Amino acid sequence: MKRSLALALLAAAGFAPAESPRRAEAVFAMGCFWSAEAAMEKQPGVIEAVSGFAGGHVKNPSYHKVIEGGTGHLEAVRVVYDPAKTSYAKLLDAFWHNIDPFDPAGQFCDKGASYHTAVFAANADQRTLAEGDKARIEKHFGKTVTTEIRDAATFYPAEGYHQDFAKRNALRYRAYRSGCGQDRRLKAVWG
């Protein structure tokens, strides 16, 4: 029996194979990866967000190595999304509105090289969209955006205790976010 006929017979009998969702990826450095993961997981069409590191020269870095410095890595989030339900442009919009793009030292109370912001563009289309957004933000605010637009880099997931931190440690995360002044600063920047 031909494959198409077999699939048609199964579908008619109510046994249609499940369609696997289309998947695309984006990587952003947004300061603390706990906040990045929490912000991106809320976006419609996002399948998962994973905390980790990108942009450095050390393979398989640990959290402690990255925050000590010298690895070149930024705390980052890998966003896996369904392009039929959202777009890279929408994820970029969420990225920009969850960072202070004018802070060259890090984000909110997290300062240092590992907390700098960046877009890791996987292709020319992602780069063009990110650079266009950056130029529009600079023009709108009349100041320099310190967020870098970089080429894609190897993404290394962080240790398990960092994954889904905002969900698993809700009270601790809310205290961190409030104490860091994140929401106040985002409101001051974006209104």
Coordinates of N, CA and C in Angstrom, one line a residue:
M1 N 0.9 -1.2 0.0 CA 0.0 0.0 0.0 C 0.9 1.2 0.0
K2 N 0.6 2.2 -0.8 CA 1.4 3.4 -0.9 C 1.2 4.2 0.4
R3 N 2.2 5.0 0.7 CA 2.2 5.8 2.0 C 1.1 6.8 2.0
S4 N 0.8 7.5 0.9 CA -0.3 8.5 0.9 C -1.6 7.8 1.1
L5 N -1.8 6.7 0.5 CA -3.1 6.0 0.7 C -3.2 5.5 2.2
A6 N -2.1 5.0 2.7 CA -2.2 4.5 4.1 C -2.5 5.7 5.1
L7 N -1.8 6.8 4.8 CA -2.1 8.0 5.7 C -3.5 8.5 5.5
A8 N -4.1 8.4 4.3 CA -5.5 8.8 4.1 C -6.4 7.9 4.8
L9 N -6.2 6.6 4.8 CA -7.0 5.6 5.5 C -6.9 5.8 7.0
L10 N -5.7 6.1 7.5 CA -5.6 6.3 9.0 C -6.3 7.6 9.4
A11 N -6.2 8.7 8.6 CA -6.9 9.9 8.8 C -8.4 9.7 8.8
A12 N -8.9 9.0 7.9 CA -10.3 8.7 7.8 C -10.8 8.0 9.0
A13 N -10.0 7.2 9.6 CA -10.4 6.4 10.8 C -10.1 7.1 12.1
G14 N -9.7 8.4 11.9 CA -9.5 9.2 13.1 C -8.1 9.1 13.7
F15 N -7.1 8.5 13.0 CA -5.8 8.3 13.5 C -4.8 9.2 12.7
A16 N -5.1 10.4 12.5 CA -4.2 11.3 11.8 C -2.9 11.5 12.6
P17 N -1.8 11.5 12.0 CA -0.5 11.7 12.7 C -0.5 13.2 13.2
A18 N 0.0 13.3 14.4 CA 0.1 14.7 14.9 C 1.1 15.5 14.1
E19 N 0.8 16.7 13.8 CA 1.7 17.6 13.1 C 2.7 18.2 14.1
S20 N 3.9 18.2 13.8 CA 4.9 18.8 14.7 C 4.9 20.3 14.4
P21 N 5.0 21.1 15.4 CA 5.0 22.5 15.2 C 6.2 23.0 14.5
R22 N 6.1 24.0 13.7 CA 7.2 24.6 13.0 C 8.0 25.3 14.1
R23 N 9.3 25.3 14.0 CA 10.1 25.9 15.0 C 11.2 26.8 14.4
A24 N 11.4 27.9 15.1 CA 12.5 28.8 14.7 C 13.1 29.2 16.1
E25 N 14.3 29.8 16.0 CA 15.0 30.2 17.2 C 15.6 31.6 17.1
A26 N 15.7 32.2 18.3 CA 16.3 33.6 18.4 C 17.1 33.5 19.7
V27 N 18.2 34.3 19.7 CA 19.0 34.4 20.9 C 19.2 35.8 21.3
F28 N 18.9 36.2 22.5 CA 19.0 37.6 23.0 C 19.7 37.6 24.3
A29 N 20.6 38.6 24.5 CA 21.2 38.8 25.8 C 20.4 40.1 26.4
M30 N 19.8 39.9 27.6 CA 19.0 40.9 28.1 C 19.3 41.3 29.6
G31 N 20.6 41.1 29.9 CA 20.9 41.3 31.3 C 20.7 39.9 32.0
C32 N 20.1 39.9 33.2 CA 19.9 38.7 33.9 C 19.0 37.7 33.1
F33 N 19.5 36.5 32.9 CA 18.7 35.6 32.1 C 17.4 35.1 32.8
W34 N 17.3 35.2 34.1 CA 16.1 34.9 34.8 C 15.0 35.8 34.2
S35 N 15.3 37.1 34.1 CA 14.3 38.1 33.6 C 14.0 37.9 32.2
A36 N 15.1 37.6 31.4 CA 15.0 37.4 30.0 C 14.0 36.2 29.7
E37 N 14.3 35.1 30.4 CA 13.5 33.9 30.2 C 12.0 34.2 30.6
A38 N 11.8 34.8 31.7 CA 10.4 35.1 32.1 C 9.7 36.0 31.1
A39 N 10.4 37.0 30.6 CA 9.8 37.9 29.7 C 9.4 37.2 28.3
M40 N 10.3 36.4 27.9 CA 10.1 35.8 26.6 C 9.1 34.6 26.6
E41 N 9.1 33.9 27.7 CA 8.1 32.8 27.8 C 6.7 33.3 27.8
K42 N 6.4 34.6 28.1 CA 5.1 35.2 28.1 C 4.6 35.5 26.7
Q43 N 5.5 35.6 25.8 CA 5.1 36.0 24.4 C 4.3 35.0 23.7
P44 N 3.2 35.4 23.0 CA 2.4 34.4 22.3 C 3.3 33.8 21.2
G45 N 3.1 32.5 21.0 CA 3.9 31.7 20.0 C 5.2 31.2 20.4
V46 N 5.6 31.5 21.6 CA 6.9 31.0 22.1 C 6.7 29.6 22.7
I47 N 7.5 28.7 22.2 CA 7.4 27.3 22.7 C 8.2 27.1 23.9
E48 N 9.4 27.6 24.0 CA 10.2 27.6 25.2 C 11.3 28.7 25.2
A49 N 11.7 29.0 26.3 CA 12.8 30.0 26.5 C 13.8 29.3 27.5
V50 N 15.1 29.3 27.1 CA 16.1 28.6 27.9 C 17.2 29.6 28.3
S51 N 17.5 29.6 29.6 CA 18.5 30.5 30.1 C 19.9 29.9 29.8
G52 N 20.8 30.8 29.5 CA 22.2 30.3 29.1 C 23.2 31.4 28.9
F53 N 24.2 31.0 28.0 CA 25.3 31.9 27.7 C 25.6 31.9 26.3
A54 N 26.0 33.1 25.7 CA 26.4 33.1 24.3 C 27.4 34.2 24.1
G55 N 28.2 34.1 23.1 CA 29.1 35.2 22.6 C 30.5 35.1 23.1
G56 N 30.8 34.1 23.9 CA 32.2 34.1 24.5 C 33.1 33.1 23.8
H57 N 34.2 32.9 24.3 CA 35.2 32.0 23.7 C 35.5 30.7 24.5
V58 N 34.8 30.5 25.7 CA 35.0 29.4 26.5 C 33.9 28.4 26.2
K59 N 34.2 27.1 25.9 CA 33.2 26.1 25.7 C 32.6 25.6 27.0
N60 N 31.3 25.4 27.0 CA 30.5 24.8 28.1 C 30.8 25.6 29.4
P61 N 30.6 26.9 29.4 CA 30.9 27.7 30.6 C 29.9 27.4 31.7
S62 N 30.4 27.6 32.9 CA 29.5 27.5 34.1 C 29.0 28.9 34.5
Y63 N 28.0 29.0 35.2 CA 27.5 30.3 35.7 C 28.6 31.1 36.4
H64 N 29.2 30.4 37.3 CA 30.3 31.0 38.2 C 31.5 31.5 37.3
K65 N 31.8 30.7 36.3 CA 32.9 31.2 35.4 C 32.5 32.5 34.7
V66 N 31.3 32.5 34.2 CA 30.8 33.6 33.4 C 30.8 34.9 34.3
I67 N 30.2 34.8 35.5 CA 30.1 36.0 36.3 C 31.4 36.5 36.9
E68 N 32.4 35.5 37.0 CA 33.8 35.9 37.4 C 34.4 36.7 36.3
G69 N 34.0 36.5 35.1 CA 34.6 37.3 33.9 C 35.7 36.5 33.2
G70 N 36.1 37.0 32.1 CA 37.1 36.4 31.3 C 36.7 35.4 30.3
T71 N 35.4 35.0 30.3 CA 34.9 34.0 29.3 C 34.4 34.7 28.0
G72 N 34.0 36.0 28.1 CA 33.5 36.7 27.0 C 32.0 36.5 26.8
H73 N 31.4 35.6 27.6 CA 30.0 35.2 27.4 C 29.1 36.3 28.1
L74 N 27.9 36.4 27.5 CA 26.8 37.2 28.1 C 25.7 36.2 28.6
E75 N 25.1 36.6 29.6 CA 23.9 35.8 30.0 C 22.9 36.0 28.9
A76 N 22.3 35.0 28.4 CA 21.4 35.0 27.2 C 20.2 34.1 27.4
V77 N 19.3 34.3 26.5 CA 18.1 33.4 26.4 C 17.9 32.9 25.0
R78 N 17.7 31.6 24.8 CA 17.4 31.0 23.5 C 15.9 30.9 23.5
V79 N 15.3 31.5 22.5 CA 13.8 31.5 22.4 C 13.5 30.6 21.2
V80 N 12.7 29.6 21.5 CA 12.2 28.7 20.4 C 10.7 29.1 20.2
Y81 N 10.4 29.4 19.0 CA 9.0 29.9 18.7 C 8.4 29.3 17.5
D82 N 7.1 29.4 17.3 CA 6.4 28.9 16.2 C 6.2 30.1 15.2
P83 N 6.9 30.1 14.1 CA 6.7 31.3 13.2 C 5.3 31.4 12.6
A84 N 4.5 30.4 12.7 CA 3.1 30.6 12.3 C 2.3 31.3 13.3
K85 N 2.8 31.5 14.5 CA 2.0 32.1 15.6 C 2.7 33.5 16.0
T86 N 3.9 33.7 15.7 CA 4.6 34.9 16.0 C 5.7 35.1 15.0
S87 N 6.3 36.3 15.1 CA 7.4 36.6 14.2 C 8.7 37.0 15.0
Y88 N 9.8 37.0 14.3 CA 11.0 37.5 14.8 C 10.9 39.0 15.2
A89 N 10.2 39.7 14.3 CA 10.0 41.2 14.6 C 9.2 41.4 15.9
K90 N 8.2 40.5 16.2 CA 7.5 40.7 17.5 C 8.4 40.3 18.7
L91 N 9.2 39.3 18.5 CA 10.1 38.9 19.6 C 11.2 40.0 19.8
L92 N 11.6 40.7 18.7 CA 12.5 41.8 18.9 C 11.9 42.9 19.7
D93 N 10.6 43.2 19.4 CA 9.9 44.2 20.1 C 9.8 43.9 21.6
A94 N 9.5 42.6 21.9 CA 9.5 42.2 23.3 C 10.9 42.4 23.9
F95 N 12.0 42.0 23.2 CA 13.3 42.2 23.6 C 13.6 43.7 24.0
W96 N 13.3 44.6 23.1 CA 13.7 46.0 23.3 C 12.9 46.5 24.5
H97 N 11.6 46.2 24.7 CA 10.8 46.7 25.7 C 11.0 46.1 27.1
N98 N 11.9 45.1 27.2 CA 12.3 44.5 28.4 C 13.7 44.7 28.8
I99 N 14.4 45.7 28.1 CA 15.7 46.1 28.5 C 15.8 47.6 28.5
D100 N 16.9 48.1 29.1 CA 17.3 49.5 29.0 C 18.4 49.6 27.9
P101 N 18.0 50.0 26.7 CA 19.0 49.9 25.6 C 20.1 51.0 25.7
F102 N 20.0 51.8 26.7 CA 21.0 52.9 26.8 C 22.0 52.7 27.9
D103 N 22.0 51.6 28.6 CA 22.9 51.3 29.7 C 24.1 50.5 29.2
P104 N 25.3 51.1 29.2 CA 26.5 50.4 28.7 C 27.1 49.5 29.7
A105 N 26.6 49.6 31.0 CA 27.3 48.8 32.1 C 26.6 47.5 32.4
G106 N 25.4 47.3 31.9 CA 24.6 46.1 32.3 C 23.2 46.4 32.2
Q107 N 22.4 45.8 33.1 CA 21.0 46.0 33.2 C 20.6 46.1 34.6
F108 N 19.9 47.2 34.9 CA 19.3 47.5 36.2 C 20.3 47.4 37.3
C109 N 20.2 46.5 38.2 CA 21.2 46.4 39.3 C 22.3 45.4 39.0
D110 N 22.2 44.7 37.8 CA 23.2 43.7 37.4 C 24.2 44.4 36.5
K111 N 25.4 44.7 37.0 CA 26.4 45.4 36.2 C 27.6 44.5 35.9
G112 N 28.2 44.7 34.8 CA 29.4 43.9 34.4 C 29.2 43.4 33.0
A113 N 30.3 42.9 32.4 CA 30.3 42.5 31.0 C 29.3 41.4 30.7
S114 N 29.1 40.5 31.6 CA 28.2 39.4 31.4 C 26.7 39.8 31.3
Y115 N 26.4 41.0 31.7 CA 25.0 41.5 31.7 C 24.8 42.5 30.6
H116 N 25.7 42.7 29.7 CA 25.4 43.6 28.6 C 24.3 43.0 27.7
T117 N 23.7 43.9 26.9 CA 22.6 43.4 26.0 C 23.1 43.2 24.6
A118 N 22.5 42.3 23.9 CA 22.9 42.0 22.5 C 21.8 41.2 21.9
V119 N 21.7 41.4 20.6 CA 20.9 40.5 19.7 C 21.9 39.6 18.9
F120 N 21.7 38.3 19.0 CA 22.6 37.4 18.2 C 21.8 37.0 16.9
A121 N 22.1 37.7 15.9 CA 21.4 37.5 14.6 C 21.9 36.2 13.9
A122 N 20.9 35.3 13.6 CA 21.2 34.0 13.0 C 21.4 34.1 11.5
N123 N 20.8 35.2 10.9 CA 20.9 35.4 9.4 C 20.7 36.8 9.1
A124 N 20.8 37.1 7.8 CA 20.8 38.5 7.3 C 19.4 39.1 7.6
D125 N 18.3 38.4 7.5 CA 17.0 39.0 7.8 C 16.9 39.4 9.3
Q126 N 17.4 38.6 10.2 CA 17.4 38.9 11.6 C 18.3 40.2 11.9
R127 N 19.4 40.2 11.3 CA 20.3 41.3 11.4 C 19.7 42.6 10.9
T128 N 19.1 42.6 9.8 CA 18.4 43.7 9.2 C 17.3 44.3 10.1
L129 N 16.5 43.4 10.6 CA 15.4 43.8 11.5 C 16.0 44.4 12.8
A130 N 17.0 43.8 13.4 CA 17.6 44.3 14.6 C 18.2 45.6 14.4
E131 N 19.0 45.8 13.3 CA 19.7 47.0 13.1 C 18.7 48.1 12.8
G132 N 17.6 47.8 12.1 CA 16.5 48.8 11.8 C 15.9 49.3 13.1
D133 N 15.5 48.3 14.0 CA 15.0 48.7 15.3 C 15.9 49.6 16.1
K134 N 17.2 49.2 16.1 CA 18.2 50.0 16.8 C 18.2 51.4 16.3
A135 N 18.3 51.6 15.0 CA 18.3 52.9 14.4 C 17.1 53.7 14.7
R136 N 15.9 53.1 14.7 CA 14.6 53.8 15.0 C 14.6 54.2 16.5
I137 N 15.1 53.4 17.4 CA 15.1 53.7 18.8 C 16.1 54.9 19.0
E138 N 17.2 54.9 18.4 CA 18.2 56.0 18.5 C 17.6 57.3 18.0
K139 N 16.9 57.2 16.9 CA 16.3 58.4 16.3 C 15.2 58.9 17.2
H140 N 14.4 58.0 17.7 CA 13.2 58.4 18.6 C 13.7 59.1 19.8
F141 N 14.7 58.5 20.5 CA 15.1 59.0 21.8 C 16.2 60.0 21.7
G142 N 16.9 60.1 20.5 CA 18.0 61.0 20.3 C 19.2 60.7 21.1
K143 N 19.4 59.4 21.4 CA 20.7 59.0 22.1 C 21.1 57.6 21.6
T144 N 22.4 57.3 21.9 CA 23.0 56.1 21.4 C 22.5 54.8 22.2
V145 N 22.1 53.9 21.4 CA 21.7 52.6 21.9 C 23.0 51.8 22.1
T146 N 23.3 51.2 23.3 CA 24.5 50.5 23.6 C 24.4 49.0 23.3
T147 N 23.2 48.5 23.0 CA 22.9 47.1 22.7 C 23.7 46.8 21.4
E148 N 24.4 45.7 21.4 CA 25.1 45.2 20.2 C 24.2 44.3 19.4
I149 N 24.4 44.4 18.1 CA 23.9 43.4 17.1 C 25.0 42.6 16.7
R150 N 25.1 41.3 17.1 CA 26.2 40.4 16.8 C 25.7 39.3 15.9
D151 N 26.7 38.6 15.3 CA 26.4 37.4 14.6 C 26.1 36.3 15.6
A152 N 25.3 35.3 15.2 CA 24.9 34.2 16.0 C 26.1 33.5 16.6
A153 N 26.0 33.0 17.8 CA 27.1 32.4 18.5 C 26.6 31.1 19.1
T154 N 27.5 30.2 19.5 CA 27.1 29.0 20.1 C 26.4 29.4 21.4
F155 N 25.2 28.8 21.7 CA 24.5 29.0 22.9 C 24.7 27.8 23.8
Y156 N 25.0 28.1 25.1 CA 25.2 27.0 26.1 C 24.2 27.2 27.1
P157 N 23.3 26.2 27.4 CA 22.3 26.3 28.4 C 23.0 26.4 29.8
A158 N 22.4 27.2 30.7 CA 22.9 27.3 32.0 C 22.5 26.1 32.8
E159 N 23.0 26.0 34.0 CA 22.7 24.9 34.9 C 21.2 24.8 35.2
G160 N 20.8 23.6 35.5 CA 19.3 23.3 35.7 C 18.7 24.2 36.7
Y161 N 19.4 24.6 37.8 CA 18.7 25.4 38.8 C 18.4 26.8 38.3
H162 N 19.0 27.2 37.2 CA 18.7 28.5 36.6 C 17.4 28.5 35.7
Q163 N 17.1 27.3 35.2 CA 16.0 27.2 34.3 C 14.6 27.4 35.0
D164 N 13.8 28.2 34.3 CA 12.4 28.5 34.9 C 12.5 29.0 36.3
F165 N 13.5 29.8 36.6 CA 13.7 30.3 37.9 C 12.5 31.1 38.4
A166 N 12.0 32.0 37.5 CA 10.9 32.9 37.9 C 9.7 32.1 38.3
K167 N 9.5 30.9 37.7 CA 8.3 30.1 38.0 C 8.5 29.3 39.2
R168 N 9.7 28.7 39.3 CA 10.0 27.8 40.5 C 10.3 28.5 41.8
N169 N 10.7 29.7 41.7 CA 11.1 30.6 42.8 C 10.4 31.9 42.7
A170 N 9.1 31.9 42.6 CA 8.3 33.1 42.3 C 8.6 34.2 43.3
L171 N 8.6 33.9 44.6 CA 8.7 35.0 45.6 C 10.1 35.5 45.6
R172 N 11.1 34.7 45.4 CA 12.5 35.2 45.4 C 12.7 36.0 44.1
Y173 N 12.1 35.5 43.0 CA 12.3 36.3 41.7 C 11.6 37.7 41.8
R174 N 10.4 37.7 42.4 CA 9.7 39.0 42.5 C 10.5 40.0 43.4
A175 N 11.1 39.4 44.5 CA 11.9 40.3 45.4 C 13.1 40.8 44.6
Y176 N 13.8 39.9 43.9 CA 14.9 40.3 43.1 C 14.6 41.4 42.1
R177 N 13.5 41.2 41.3 CA 13.1 42.1 40.3 C 12.7 43.5 40.9
S178 N 12.0 43.5 42.0 CA 11.6 44.7 42.7 C 12.8 45.4 43.2
G179 N 13.7 44.7 43.9 CA 14.9 45.3 44.5 C 15.8 45.8 43.5
C180 N 15.8 45.2 42.3 CA 16.7 45.7 41.2 C 16.2 46.9 40.5
G181 N 14.9 47.3 40.8 CA 14.3 48.4 40.2 C 14.0 48.2 38.7
Q182 N 13.8 47.0 38.3 CA 13.6 46.7 36.9 C 12.4 47.4 36.3
D183 N 11.3 47.2 36.9 CA 10.0 47.7 36.4 C 10.0 49.2 36.4
R184 N 10.6 49.9 37.4 CA 10.7 51.3 37.5 C 11.5 51.8 36.3
R185 N 12.6 51.2 36.0 CA 13.5 51.7 35.0 C 12.8 51.4 33.6
L186 N 12.2 50.3 33.4 CA 11.5 50.0 32.1 C 10.4 51.1 31.9
K187 N 9.7 51.4 32.9 CA 8.6 52.4 32.8 C 9.2 53.8 32.5
A188 N 10.4 54.1 33.1 CA 11.0 55.4 32.8 C 11.5 55.5 31.4
V189 N 12.0 54.3 30.8 CA 12.5 54.3 29.5 C 11.4 54.3 28.5
W190 N 10.4 53.4 28.6 CA 9.4 53.1 27.6 C 8.1 53.7 27.9
G191 N 7.8 54.2 29.1 CA 6.5 54.8 29.4 C 5.5 53.8 29.8

